[in-house]
């Protein structure tokens, strides 16, 4: 027995002596038993029991090993472990290591651990020269926050990064990420997505083809064909920022927010969205060529404001627009300083110098209310409060039909204004024509109330009530200056005739600039995102506490 230990000591001494002469030689530190059998394993040293070998900062332990000294190569069997400092631990049933090229291979219940994460797979290769490990045999990576599963992957030890170029899934208690190209940094939890990728949770579904997601802070930034989809909304934009903890999102350039329940669409070049999941409410602020589009009986209403706010529950939305509000619908258009539309009450208020065109009729007043019918989804009535004034051009001549009063109340039929009541201090100038469209006189009078019916957007009948004072004048007997009521202003040149007219020139210029930038960006070669400075400097900015 003493001879055996003596011989084993001589063998270890010889090996260690060789190791001292060559720094790249694998060093056998310990084994319960060693033997050389040229018949069974030519040119190999057989090591058994508590085997421990090292090579340039890496320590291997196992139950049995074949050490090929000439090749500087070792095969390890049973409870194999490779330890590199305090940063990398690799366990397996079998492993091989080449000291000349510093490359390792491990298979059989492979477990690779770092302080930040653990990888479980069947087979792995590790190149110490570049500090990279890769596997092609399905793997599961776990850390405190997430579980990652992929068909293959590569680990960069220096960067503490996994790269996946085939199907990978990150599972978190709050969401699931799926991608075919993902870089995941184990220390920071930062994920970089490239190519078609999805993030699914109870609250929403996210799609992107280029993006960043901080799995620790639940912050994200998405580019290229990205959108966030809720049960009732879909948010798109060239650039999306998302904070899951606050349920806040912002979108920049070519923003489009689709409301699937209310059949509405909001567009612009910058938007912010807040959601209250408990109350099931949300709020949206949108600006930079903002427009809200709603469907009204197979026709779209376009509303623009320099800034627009949309708040409330589905079915109870409130839309507000500020500064130079303009709107357009096939049979109606107008503008005002601000607008307030309450979906539940079906009430839209035009506030601040409002003007409304319904076909050929121009209406003005201090305040206007458009009232709808939620059951029929059609316009029901109109109120013009204080200084109501309705003007339309005479169908054949150069004059103007005018009705003026304190308040105006109109009724719609199939979204067309068909009856109007003007009350209190009413005045009229009306060009009367016969069935042959010949002018028979100009009716100018005052009364306490006027009722008008309209047919095909022209006045069909006009009825005066109480204290009528006036007459029908032949055209030659009524001077030009008497044919216009006090306060008359014809604003036909301001009329909004298309959906494109709702935008001021400066916002169209901004849109053209953004579209040109987007076209140039899309023409460039699509590449993955460059890692952020906060990712690369994470360990430096988040040092581990020193244990005393």
Short mmCIF file of C-alpha atoms in Angstrom, two decimals:
data_model
loop_
_atom_site.label_atom_id
_atom_site.label_comp_id
_atom_site.label_asym_id
_atom_site.label_seq_id
_atom_site.Cartn_x
_atom_site.Cartn_y
_atom_site.Cartn_z
CA UNK A 1 0.00 0.00 0.00
CA UNK A 2 2.83 2.36 0.86
CA UNK A 3 4.47 1.47 -2.45
CA UNK A 4 1.24 2.37 -4.25
CA UNK A 5 1.04 5.82 -2.69
CA UNK A 6 4.78 6.25 -3.23
CA UNK A 7 4.41 5.43 -6.96
CA UNK A 8 1.34 7.69 -7.24
CA UNK A 9 3.30 10.50 -5.61
CA UNK A 10 6.15 10.02 -8.09
CA UNK A 11 3.68 10.17 -11.02
CA UNK A 12 2.06 13.35 -9.68
CA UNK A 13 5.48 14.86 -9.08
CA UNK A 14 6.52 14.12 -12.66
CA UNK A 15 3.32 15.62 -14.04
CA UNK A 16 3.60 18.71 -11.87
CA UNK A 17 7.21 19.05 -12.93
CA UNK A 18 6.16 19.02 -16.55
CA UNK A 19 3.44 21.57 -15.71
CA UNK A 20 6.01 23.87 -14.16
CA UNK A 21 8.08 23.72 -17.33
CA UNK A 22 5.09 24.42 -19.62
CA UNK A 23 2.42 26.83 -18.40
CA UNK A 24 -0.14 25.47 -20.88
CA UNK A 25 0.11 21.90 -19.59
CA UNK A 26 -2.89 20.49 -17.71
CA UNK A 27 -2.00 20.09 -14.07
CA UNK A 28 -3.15 17.00 -12.14
CA UNK A 29 -3.60 18.13 -8.57
CA UNK A 30 -5.09 15.02 -6.95
CA UNK A 31 -6.60 11.59 -7.47
CA UNK A 32 -7.17 8.63 -5.15
CA UNK A 33 -5.65 6.27 -7.70
CA UNK A 34 -3.64 6.60 -10.91
CA UNK A 35 -2.37 4.06 -13.41
CA UNK A 36 -0.87 3.79 -16.89
CA UNK A 37 -2.18 0.94 -19.08
CA UNK A 38 -0.76 1.05 -22.60
CA UNK A 39 -2.94 -1.90 -23.63
CA UNK A 40 -6.33 -0.51 -22.66
CA UNK A 41 -5.67 3.24 -22.98
CA UNK A 42 -2.42 3.89 -24.85
CA UNK A 43 -0.48 7.02 -23.85
CA UNK A 44 -3.03 7.94 -21.19
CA UNK A 45 -2.90 8.33 -17.46
CA UNK A 46 -5.91 6.78 -15.76
CA UNK A 47 -7.12 8.80 -12.74
CA UNK A 48 -9.79 7.56 -10.33
CA UNK A 49 -11.54 8.85 -7.23
CA UNK A 50 -11.79 12.54 -6.26
CA UNK A 51 -9.94 13.58 -9.38
CA UNK A 52 -8.91 17.24 -9.47
CA UNK A 53 -7.01 18.84 -12.33
CA UNK A 54 -6.48 22.48 -13.30
CA UNK A 55 -5.42 24.53 -16.26
CA UNK A 56 -4.76 28.26 -16.31
CA UNK A 57 -7.44 29.28 -13.83
CA UNK A 58 -9.93 26.48 -14.50
CA UNK A 59 -10.39 23.55 -12.10
CA UNK A 60 -11.91 20.21 -13.13
CA UNK A 61 -13.20 17.62 -10.70
CA UNK A 62 -14.71 14.22 -11.52
CA UNK A 63 -14.87 10.53 -10.50
CA UNK A 64 -12.65 9.23 -13.29
CA UNK A 65 -10.45 10.74 -16.00
CA UNK A 66 -8.18 9.79 -18.89
CA UNK A 67 -5.32 12.25 -19.22
CA UNK A 68 -3.46 12.18 -22.55
CA UNK A 69 -0.30 14.00 -21.61
CA UNK A 70 1.24 14.32 -25.07
CA UNK A 71 -1.92 15.84 -26.50
CA UNK A 72 -2.55 17.81 -23.31
CA UNK A 73 -6.09 16.46 -23.43
CA UNK A 74 -8.38 15.03 -20.77
CA UNK A 75 -11.61 13.03 -20.74
CA UNK A 76 -13.65 13.20 -17.54
CA UNK A 77 -16.41 10.83 -16.34
CA UNK A 78 -19.01 10.96 -13.57
CA UNK A 79 -20.00 14.06 -11.54
CA UNK A 80 -17.85 16.27 -13.73
CA UNK A 81 -17.50 19.89 -12.69
CA UNK A 82 -15.56 22.71 -14.33
CA UNK A 83 -15.07 25.86 -12.25
CA UNK A 84 -13.73 29.14 -13.67
CA UNK A 85 -13.12 31.53 -10.78
CA UNK A 86 -16.39 32.61 -9.21
CA UNK A 87 -18.07 33.41 -12.52
CA UNK A 88 -18.72 30.06 -14.23
CA UNK A 89 -19.62 26.56 -13.01
CA UNK A 90 -20.24 23.69 -15.43
CA UNK A 91 -21.57 20.27 -14.33
CA UNK A 92 -22.16 17.20 -16.49
CA UNK A 93 -21.87 13.41 -16.65
CA UNK A 94 -19.06 13.53 -19.22
CA UNK A 95 -16.64 16.19 -20.45
CA UNK A 96 -13.54 16.63 -22.60
CA UNK A 97 -10.98 19.41 -22.43
CA UNK A 98 -8.15 20.30 -24.79
CA UNK A 99 -5.42 22.27 -23.04
CA UNK A 100 -3.72 23.24 -26.30
CA UNK A 101 -6.72 25.09 -27.74
CA UNK A 102 -8.49 25.71 -24.43
CA UNK A 103 -11.79 24.24 -25.53
CA UNK A 104 -14.20 22.11 -23.51
CA UNK A 105 -17.06 19.80 -24.42
CA UNK A 106 -19.66 18.51 -21.95
CA UNK A 107 -22.69 16.27 -22.32
CA UNK A 108 -25.22 14.46 -20.17
CA UNK A 109 -27.44 16.56 -17.87
CA UNK A 110 -25.33 19.64 -18.41
CA UNK A 111 -25.83 22.47 -15.94
CA UNK A 112 -23.93 25.73 -16.47
CA UNK A 113 -24.22 28.31 -13.69
CA UNK A 114 -23.12 31.91 -13.31
CA UNK A 115 -24.01 34.25 -10.43
CA UNK A 116 -26.91 35.59 -12.51
CA UNK A 117 -28.42 32.54 -14.26
CA UNK A 118 -28.44 28.75 -14.69
CA UNK A 119 -28.49 26.89 -18.02
CA UNK A 120 -29.70 23.29 -18.27
CA UNK A 121 -29.14 21.44 -21.53
CA UNK A 122 -27.82 18.12 -22.89
CA UNK A 123 -24.61 19.13 -24.66
CA UNK A 124 -22.47 22.24 -24.56
CA UNK A 125 -19.19 23.50 -26.01
CA UNK A 126 -17.06 26.11 -24.29
CA UNK A 127 -14.22 28.08 -25.89
CA UNK A 128 -12.07 29.67 -23.18
CA UNK A 129 -10.12 31.78 -25.67
CA UNK A 130 -13.14 33.94 -26.42
CA UNK A 131 -15.11 32.96 -23.29
CA UNK A 132 -18.06 31.68 -25.29
CA UNK A 133 -20.29 28.63 -24.78
CA UNK A 134 -22.82 27.30 -27.28
CA UNK A 135 -25.41 24.53 -27.43
CA UNK A 136 -27.74 23.03 -30.06
CA UNK A 137 -29.71 20.60 -27.93
CA UNK A 138 -32.55 22.65 -26.40
CA UNK A 139 -31.81 24.54 -23.23
CA UNK A 140 -33.56 26.13 -20.27
CA UNK A 141 -32.11 29.22 -18.58
CA UNK A 142 -33.47 30.44 -15.26
CA UNK A 143 -32.80 33.41 -13.02
CA UNK A 144 -34.79 35.29 -10.38
CA UNK A 145 -37.13 36.97 -12.84
CA UNK A 146 -37.39 34.75 -15.92
CA UNK A 147 -37.23 31.33 -17.53
CA UNK A 148 -35.80 31.12 -21.05
CA UNK A 149 -36.19 28.11 -23.34
CA UNK A 150 -34.57 27.76 -26.74
CA UNK A 151 -33.52 25.21 -29.32
CA UNK A 152 -29.99 26.55 -29.41
CA UNK A 153 -27.98 29.40 -27.97
CA UNK A 154 -24.62 31.00 -27.34
CA UNK A 155 -23.33 32.44 -24.06
CA UNK A 156 -20.75 35.24 -23.95
CA UNK A 157 -19.20 35.04 -20.48
CA UNK A 158 -17.43 38.40 -20.58
CA UNK A 159 -20.60 40.25 -21.57
CA UNK A 160 -22.86 37.97 -19.48
CA UNK A 161 -25.03 37.65 -22.56
CA UNK A 162 -27.02 34.85 -24.19
CA UNK A 163 -27.73 35.05 -27.91
CA UNK A 164 -30.51 33.01 -29.48
CA UNK A 165 -30.95 32.68 -33.25
CA UNK A 166 -33.72 30.07 -33.21
CA UNK A 167 -37.05 29.83 -31.39
CA UNK A 168 -36.65 31.27 -27.89
CA UNK A 169 -39.27 31.87 -25.21
CA UNK A 170 -38.89 34.02 -22.09
CA UNK A 171 -41.49 33.26 -19.45
CA UNK A 172 -42.13 35.78 -16.69
CA UNK A 173 -45.01 35.75 -14.18
CA UNK A 174 -46.41 38.81 -15.99
CA UNK A 175 -45.71 38.04 -19.65
CA UNK A 176 -44.16 35.72 -22.27
CA UNK A 177 -41.65 36.83 -24.92
CA UNK A 178 -41.14 34.82 -28.13
CA UNK A 179 -38.54 35.55 -30.79
CA UNK A 180 -36.14 33.95 -33.25
CA UNK A 181 -33.36 36.47 -32.59
CA UNK A 182 -32.84 37.64 -29.03
CA UNK A 183 -29.88 38.86 -26.99
CA UNK A 184 -30.41 38.48 -23.25
CA UNK A 185 -28.04 39.98 -20.65
CA UNK A 186 -28.22 37.91 -17.48
CA UNK A 187 -26.94 40.61 -15.10
CA UNK A 188 -29.25 43.45 -16.19
CA UNK A 189 -32.15 41.41 -17.56
CA UNK A 190 -32.03 43.51 -20.74
CA UNK A 191 -33.42 41.83 -23.86
CA UNK A 192 -32.78 42.94 -27.45
CA UNK A 193 -35.28 41.60 -30.00
CA UNK A 194 -34.76 41.43 -33.75
CA UNK A 195 -37.11 40.03 -36.36
CA UNK A 196 -40.75 39.02 -35.74
CA UNK A 197 -41.17 38.93 -31.93
CA UNK A 198 -44.15 38.91 -29.56
CA UNK A 199 -44.77 39.75 -25.90
CA UNK A 200 -48.01 38.33 -24.51
CA UNK A 201 -49.65 39.15 -21.17
CA UNK A 202 -53.14 39.33 -19.66
CA UNK A 203 -53.25 43.06 -20.31
CA UNK A 204 -51.98 43.22 -23.88
CA UNK A 205 -50.20 41.69 -26.85
CA UNK A 206 -47.09 43.35 -28.29
CA UNK A 207 -45.53 42.75 -31.70
CA UNK A 208 -42.20 44.16 -32.85
CA UNK A 209 -39.43 43.47 -35.34
CA UNK A 210 -36.82 45.45 -33.44
CA UNK A 211 -36.97 46.32 -29.78
CA UNK A 212 -35.54 46.52 -26.28
CA UNK A 213 -37.14 45.14 -23.09
CA UNK A 214 -35.85 45.57 -19.54
CA UNK A 215 -37.24 42.47 -17.80
CA UNK A 216 -36.35 43.81 -14.33
CA UNK A 217 -37.88 47.26 -14.61
CA UNK A 218 -40.55 46.29 -17.18
CA UNK A 219 -39.56 49.14 -19.49
CA UNK A 220 -39.47 48.75 -23.25
CA UNK A 221 -38.68 50.57 -26.49
CA UNK A 222 -39.92 49.17 -29.80
CA UNK A 223 -39.10 50.11 -33.38
CA UNK A 224 -40.02 48.83 -36.83
CA UNK A 225 -43.56 47.55 -37.46
CA UNK A 226 -44.37 47.57 -33.74
CA UNK A 227 -47.75 47.72 -32.06
CA UNK A 228 -49.39 47.20 -28.65
CA UNK A 229 -52.82 45.55 -28.75
CA UNK A 230 -55.33 45.71 -25.89
CA UNK A 231 -58.83 44.22 -25.87
CA UNK A 232 -60.29 47.41 -27.30
CA UNK A 233 -57.29 49.32 -28.66
CA UNK A 234 -54.30 48.86 -30.92
CA UNK A 235 -51.41 51.35 -30.70
CA UNK A 236 -48.92 51.66 -33.57
CA UNK A 237 -46.01 53.99 -34.25
CA UNK A 238 -42.53 54.16 -35.73
CA UNK A 239 -41.22 54.28 -32.14
CA UNK A 240 -43.05 52.97 -29.06
CA UNK A 241 -42.06 53.37 -25.41
CA UNK A 242 -43.83 51.17 -22.83
CA UNK A 243 -43.82 51.08 -19.03
CA UNK A 244 -45.68 47.95 -17.88
CA UNK A 245 -45.64 48.88 -14.19
CA UNK A 246 -47.48 52.16 -14.83
CA UNK A 247 -49.38 50.89 -17.90
CA UNK A 248 -48.07 53.92 -19.75
CA UNK A 249 -47.07 54.07 -23.41
CA UNK A 250 -45.90 56.79 -25.73
CA UNK A 251 -45.66 56.64 -29.51
CA UNK A 252 -43.71 58.83 -31.94
CA UNK A 253 -44.17 59.34 -35.70
CA UNK A 254 -46.96 57.76 -37.76
CA UNK A 255 -48.95 57.05 -34.64
CA UNK A 256 -52.20 55.18 -35.14
CA UNK A 257 -54.56 54.17 -32.31
CA UNK A 258 -57.48 51.97 -33.35
CA UNK A 259 -60.58 51.70 -31.14
CA UNK A 260 -62.20 48.40 -32.14
CA UNK A 261 -65.27 48.82 -29.92
CA UNK A 262 -66.21 52.36 -30.95
CA UNK A 263 -65.05 52.00 -34.55
CA UNK A 264 -62.70 54.92 -34.12
CA UNK A 265 -59.20 55.79 -35.22
CA UNK A 266 -56.77 58.38 -33.83
CA UNK A 267 -53.70 59.47 -35.77
CA UNK A 268 -50.83 61.87 -35.22
CA UNK A 269 -47.08 62.00 -34.72
CA UNK A 270 -46.88 61.92 -30.93
CA UNK A 271 -49.16 60.30 -28.36
CA UNK A 272 -49.21 59.32 -24.71
CA UNK A 273 -51.51 56.61 -23.35
CA UNK A 274 -52.35 55.89 -19.70
CA UNK A 275 -54.47 52.91 -18.67
CA UNK A 276 -56.19 52.21 -15.35
CA UNK A 277 -56.68 48.45 -15.32
CA UNK A 278 -58.77 48.46 -12.13
CA UNK A 279 -61.29 50.99 -13.43
CA UNK A 280 -60.93 49.79 -17.03
CA UNK A 281 -60.43 53.37 -18.19
CA UNK A 282 -57.72 55.02 -20.22
CA UNK A 283 -56.63 58.41 -21.42
CA UNK A 284 -54.89 59.42 -24.61
CA UNK A 285 -53.12 62.65 -25.50
CA UNK A 286 -52.15 63.08 -29.13
CA UNK A 287 -50.59 65.97 -31.00
CA UNK A 288 -48.57 66.85 -34.14
CA UNK A 289 -51.11 66.55 -36.97
CA UNK A 290 -53.58 64.88 -34.65
CA UNK A 291 -56.91 63.64 -36.02
CA UNK A 292 -59.72 61.60 -34.47
CA UNK A 293 -61.76 59.60 -36.99
CA UNK A 294 -65.12 58.11 -36.04
CA UNK A 295 -67.64 56.21 -38.13
CA UNK A 296 -71.07 57.84 -38.34
CA UNK A 297 -73.56 55.82 -40.41
CA UNK A 298 -71.07 54.53 -42.96
CA UNK A 299 -69.42 57.94 -43.16
CA UNK A 300 -66.27 59.08 -41.36
CA UNK A 301 -66.01 62.21 -39.22
CA UNK A 302 -62.50 63.71 -39.09
CA UNK A 303 -61.70 66.02 -36.15
CA UNK A 304 -58.36 67.82 -35.87
CA UNK A 305 -56.90 69.90 -33.07
CA UNK A 306 -53.39 70.98 -32.24
CA UNK A 307 -53.80 68.82 -29.15
CA UNK A 308 -56.45 66.17 -28.51
CA UNK A 309 -57.44 64.25 -25.38
CA UNK A 310 -59.52 61.06 -25.28
CA UNK A 311 -60.57 59.73 -21.87
CA UNK A 312 -63.05 57.34 -20.25
CA UNK A 313 -64.32 53.77 -20.45
CA UNK A 314 -65.27 52.05 -23.72
CA UNK A 315 -68.67 53.38 -24.73
CA UNK A 316 -68.24 56.42 -22.47
CA UNK A 317 -65.36 58.19 -24.19
CA UNK A 318 -64.89 61.93 -23.96
CA UNK A 319 -63.00 63.56 -26.82
CA UNK A 320 -61.55 67.05 -26.40
CA UNK A 321 -59.67 69.08 -28.97
CA UNK A 322 -57.82 72.34 -28.41
CA UNK A 323 -56.50 75.21 -30.53
CA UNK A 324 -57.70 75.65 -34.07
CA UNK A 325 -60.08 72.70 -34.13
CA UNK A 326 -61.34 71.69 -37.56
CA UNK A 327 -63.62 68.86 -38.57
CA UNK A 328 -64.96 67.31 -41.78
CA UNK A 329 -67.68 64.91 -42.80
CA UNK A 330 -69.08 64.40 -46.28
CA UNK A 331 -72.17 66.48 -45.52
CA UNK A 332 -70.78 68.66 -42.73
CA UNK A 333 -67.64 70.55 -41.77
CA UNK A 334 -66.61 73.32 -39.44
CA UNK A 335 -64.10 74.82 -37.07
CA UNK A 336 -63.87 76.38 -33.62
CA UNK A 337 -61.37 77.12 -30.87
CA UNK A 338 -62.07 73.88 -28.97
CA UNK A 339 -64.38 70.89 -29.03
CA UNK A 340 -65.85 68.64 -26.32
CA UNK A 341 -67.58 65.42 -27.33
CA UNK A 342 -69.28 63.13 -24.78
CA UNK A 343 -69.98 59.68 -26.22
CA UNK A 344 -72.36 58.59 -23.44
CA UNK A 345 -74.50 61.75 -23.79
CA UNK A 346 -74.03 61.78 -27.57
CA UNK A 347 -73.27 65.50 -27.18
CA UNK A 348 -70.59 67.46 -29.03
CA UNK A 349 -69.92 71.08 -28.04
CA UNK A 350 -68.19 73.49 -30.40
CA UNK A 351 -66.68 76.20 -28.22
CA UNK A 352 -65.08 79.53 -29.17
CA UNK A 353 -66.03 81.19 -32.50
CA UNK A 354 -67.67 78.09 -33.95
CA UNK A 355 -68.71 77.88 -37.59
CA UNK A 356 -70.56 74.98 -39.17
CA UNK A 357 -71.24 74.17 -42.80
CA UNK A 358 -74.02 71.69 -43.55
CA UNK A 359 -73.99 71.31 -47.30
CA UNK A 360 -74.51 74.91 -48.53
CA UNK A 361 -75.63 76.34 -45.19
CA UNK A 362 -73.18 78.37 -43.09
CA UNK A 363 -74.05 78.62 -39.38
CA UNK A 364 -72.35 80.66 -36.68
CA UNK A 365 -73.03 81.49 -33.04
CA UNK A 366 -71.32 81.81 -29.68
CA UNK A 367 -71.73 78.11 -28.80
CA UNK A 368 -72.89 75.12 -30.84
CA UNK A 369 -74.15 71.73 -29.67
CA UNK A 370 -74.48 68.71 -31.94
CA UNK A 371 -76.69 66.03 -30.39
CA UNK A 372 -76.62 62.46 -31.62
CA UNK A 373 -78.65 59.30 -31.08
CA UNK A 374 -76.64 56.41 -29.64
CA UNK A 375 -79.22 53.85 -30.76
CA UNK A 376 -79.29 54.88 -34.41
CA UNK A 377 -75.72 56.28 -34.38
CA UNK A 378 -76.98 59.28 -36.33
CA UNK A 379 -77.10 63.00 -35.76
CA UNK A 380 -80.34 64.02 -34.09
CA UNK A 381 -80.34 67.77 -33.52
CA UNK A 382 -78.37 71.02 -33.45
CA UNK A 383 -78.31 73.94 -31.03
CA UNK A 384 -76.70 77.30 -31.79
CA UNK A 385 -76.77 79.45 -28.65
CA UNK A 386 -76.46 83.24 -28.69
CA UNK A 387 -76.03 85.25 -31.89
CA UNK A 388 -77.23 82.45 -34.14
CA UNK A 389 -76.73 83.23 -37.82
CA UNK A 390 -77.45 80.99 -40.80
CA UNK A 391 -76.41 81.99 -44.33
CA UNK A 392 -76.64 80.31 -47.74
CA UNK A 393 -76.05 81.61 -51.23
CA UNK A 394 -79.04 82.27 -53.41
CA UNK A 395 -79.27 79.32 -55.80
CA UNK A 396 -79.07 81.42 -58.98
CA UNK A 397 -78.14 84.97 -58.11
CA UNK A 398 -75.33 86.68 -56.24
CA UNK A 399 -77.29 87.36 -53.07
CA UNK A 400 -77.38 85.53 -49.75
CA UNK A 401 -80.28 84.04 -47.82
CA UNK A 402 -79.86 85.02 -44.16
CA UNK A 403 -81.57 84.14 -40.91
CA UNK A 404 -80.53 85.71 -37.62
CA UNK A 405 -81.74 85.30 -34.06
CA UNK A 406 -80.72 84.68 -30.48
CA UNK A 407 -80.85 80.87 -30.62
CA UNK A 408 -81.19 78.27 -33.36
CA UNK A 409 -82.54 74.73 -32.97
CA UNK A 410 -82.20 72.30 -35.85
CA UNK A 411 -83.27 68.72 -36.48
CA UNK A 412 -81.47 66.16 -38.62
CA UNK A 413 -82.88 63.38 -40.73
CA UNK A 414 -80.41 60.86 -42.16
CA UNK A 415 -77.66 63.25 -41.01
CA UNK A 416 -79.12 66.08 -43.11
CA UNK A 417 -80.49 69.25 -41.57
CA UNK A 418 -84.18 69.27 -42.53
CA UNK A 419 -85.89 71.65 -40.06
CA UNK A 420 -84.69 74.76 -38.22
CA UNK A 421 -86.32 76.98 -35.58
CA UNK A 422 -84.80 80.38 -34.88
CA UNK A 423 -86.21 82.17 -31.86
CA UNK A 424 -86.13 85.64 -30.31
CA UNK A 425 -85.29 88.80 -32.22
CA UNK A 426 -85.21 86.99 -35.54
CA UNK A 427 -84.39 88.73 -38.80
CA UNK A 428 -84.56 87.39 -42.34
CA UNK A 429 -83.35 88.23 -45.82
CA UNK A 430 -84.67 85.60 -48.23
CA UNK A 431 -84.61 85.48 -52.05
CA UNK A 432 -87.98 84.09 -53.14
CA UNK A 433 -88.27 82.23 -56.45
CA UNK A 434 -91.16 80.51 -58.22
CA UNK A 435 -91.26 77.04 -59.70
CA UNK A 436 -89.45 78.33 -62.78
CA UNK A 437 -86.68 79.59 -60.48
CA UNK A 438 -87.53 83.19 -61.31
CA UNK A 439 -86.89 85.79 -58.59
CA UNK A 440 -90.23 87.17 -57.42
CA UNK A 441 -88.88 89.31 -54.60
CA UNK A 442 -86.65 89.62 -51.56
CA UNK A 443 -88.35 88.92 -48.26
CA UNK A 444 -86.92 91.04 -45.45
CA UNK A 445 -88.60 91.09 -42.07
CA UNK A 446 -88.29 90.65 -38.34
CA UNK A 447 -90.35 88.41 -36.04
CA UNK A 448 -90.18 86.59 -32.74
CA UNK A 449 -89.70 83.12 -34.26
CA UNK A 450 -88.97 81.53 -37.61
CA UNK A 451 -89.44 77.93 -38.76
CA UNK A 452 -87.73 76.67 -41.89
CA UNK A 453 -87.84 73.33 -43.65
CA UNK A 454 -85.06 72.33 -46.01
CA UNK A 455 -85.21 70.03 -48.98
CA UNK A 456 -82.11 68.92 -50.85
CA UNK A 457 -80.12 71.38 -48.76
CA UNK A 458 -82.12 74.43 -49.84
CA UNK A 459 -84.91 76.26 -47.98
CA UNK A 460 -88.23 74.71 -48.96
CA UNK A 461 -90.61 76.62 -46.67
CA UNK A 462 -90.22 79.48 -44.23
CA UNK A 463 -92.81 80.42 -41.62
CA UNK A 464 -92.83 83.52 -39.44
CA UNK A 465 -94.48 83.70 -36.01
CA UNK A 466 -95.74 86.58 -33.89
CA UNK A 467 -95.16 90.28 -34.46
CA UNK A 468 -94.05 90.04 -38.04
CA UNK A 469 -92.71 93.32 -39.39
CA UNK A 470 -91.40 93.50 -42.92
CA UNK A 471 -92.26 93.02 -46.56
CA UNK A 472 -91.37 91.37 -49.85
CA UNK A 473 -89.40 93.85 -51.96
CA UNK A 474 -88.84 93.80 -55.69
CA UNK A 475 -85.13 93.40 -56.35
CA UNK A 476 -84.85 96.94 -57.75
CA UNK A 477 -86.43 98.46 -54.64
CA UNK A 478 -84.03 96.96 -52.07
CA UNK A 479 -80.54 98.53 -52.13
CA UNK A 480 -77.49 96.31 -51.91
CA UNK A 481 -76.55 97.62 -48.48
CA UNK A 482 -80.02 96.68 -47.18
CA UNK A 483 -79.74 93.09 -48.36
CA UNK A 484 -77.28 92.12 -45.62
CA UNK A 485 -78.18 91.78 -41.99
CA UNK A 486 -76.07 93.37 -39.28
CA UNK A 487 -73.16 91.02 -38.45
CA UNK A 488 -73.30 89.27 -41.84
CA UNK A 489 -69.97 87.71 -42.92
CA UNK A 490 -69.76 85.19 -45.74
CA UNK A 491 -66.88 82.81 -45.04
CA UNK A 492 -67.15 80.48 -47.98
CA UNK A 493 -63.42 80.71 -48.70
CA UNK A 494 -62.77 79.19 -45.26
CA UNK A 495 -65.03 76.22 -45.84
CA UNK A 496 -63.41 72.83 -45.25
CA UNK A 497 -64.17 70.78 -48.35
CA UNK A 498 -62.11 67.65 -47.74
CA UNK A 499 -60.47 65.68 -44.94
CA UNK A 500 -57.10 67.10 -45.97
CA UNK A 501 -58.31 70.69 -45.41
CA UNK A 502 -58.50 70.15 -41.64
CA UNK A 503 -54.70 70.38 -41.28
CA UNK A 504 -52.87 73.74 -41.24
CA UNK A 505 -49.89 74.16 -43.63
CA UNK A 506 -47.21 73.90 -40.93
CA UNK A 507 -48.51 70.49 -39.81
CA UNK A 508 -48.58 69.23 -43.41
CA UNK A 509 -44.95 70.32 -43.73
CA UNK A 510 -44.08 68.40 -40.57
CA UNK A 511 -45.84 65.32 -41.93
CA UNK A 512 -43.95 65.51 -45.22
CA UNK A 513 -40.65 65.76 -43.34
CA UNK A 514 -41.48 62.74 -41.14
CA UNK A 515 -42.56 60.63 -44.12
CA UNK A 516 -39.31 61.43 -45.95
CA UNK A 517 -37.28 60.44 -42.86
CA UNK A 518 -39.25 57.21 -42.52
CA UNK A 519 -38.73 56.33 -46.18
CA UNK A 520 -34.98 56.90 -45.84
CA UNK A 521 -34.85 54.82 -42.66
CA UNK A 522 -36.78 51.92 -44.21
CA UNK A 523 -34.39 51.94 -47.18
CA UNK A 524 -31.43 51.26 -44.89
CA UNK A 525 -30.27 47.74 -44.11
CA UNK A 526 -32.14 46.49 -41.07
CA UNK A 527 -29.74 45.61 -38.26
CA UNK A 528 -30.19 44.64 -34.59
CA UNK A 529 -30.14 47.41 -32.01
CA UNK A 530 -26.76 48.43 -30.64
CA UNK A 531 -26.58 47.60 -26.90
CA UNK A 532 -27.30 50.58 -24.70
CA UNK A 533 -24.65 52.13 -22.49
CA UNK A 534 -26.74 51.25 -19.45
CA UNK A 535 -26.55 47.59 -20.53
CA UNK A 536 -22.80 47.54 -21.07
CA UNK A 537 -22.09 49.48 -17.86
CA UNK A 538 -24.61 47.65 -15.69
CA UNK A 539 -22.13 45.97 -13.35
CA UNK A 540 -20.12 49.16 -12.98
CA UNK A 541 -23.22 51.17 -12.11
CA UNK A 542 -24.72 48.43 -9.91
CA UNK A 543 -21.80 47.04 -7.87
CA UNK A 544 -22.48 44.09 -5.60
CA UNK A 545 -22.36 44.84 -1.87
CA UNK A 546 -19.12 43.82 -0.18
CA UNK A 547 -19.64 41.03 2.36
CA UNK A 548 -17.61 41.68 5.55
#
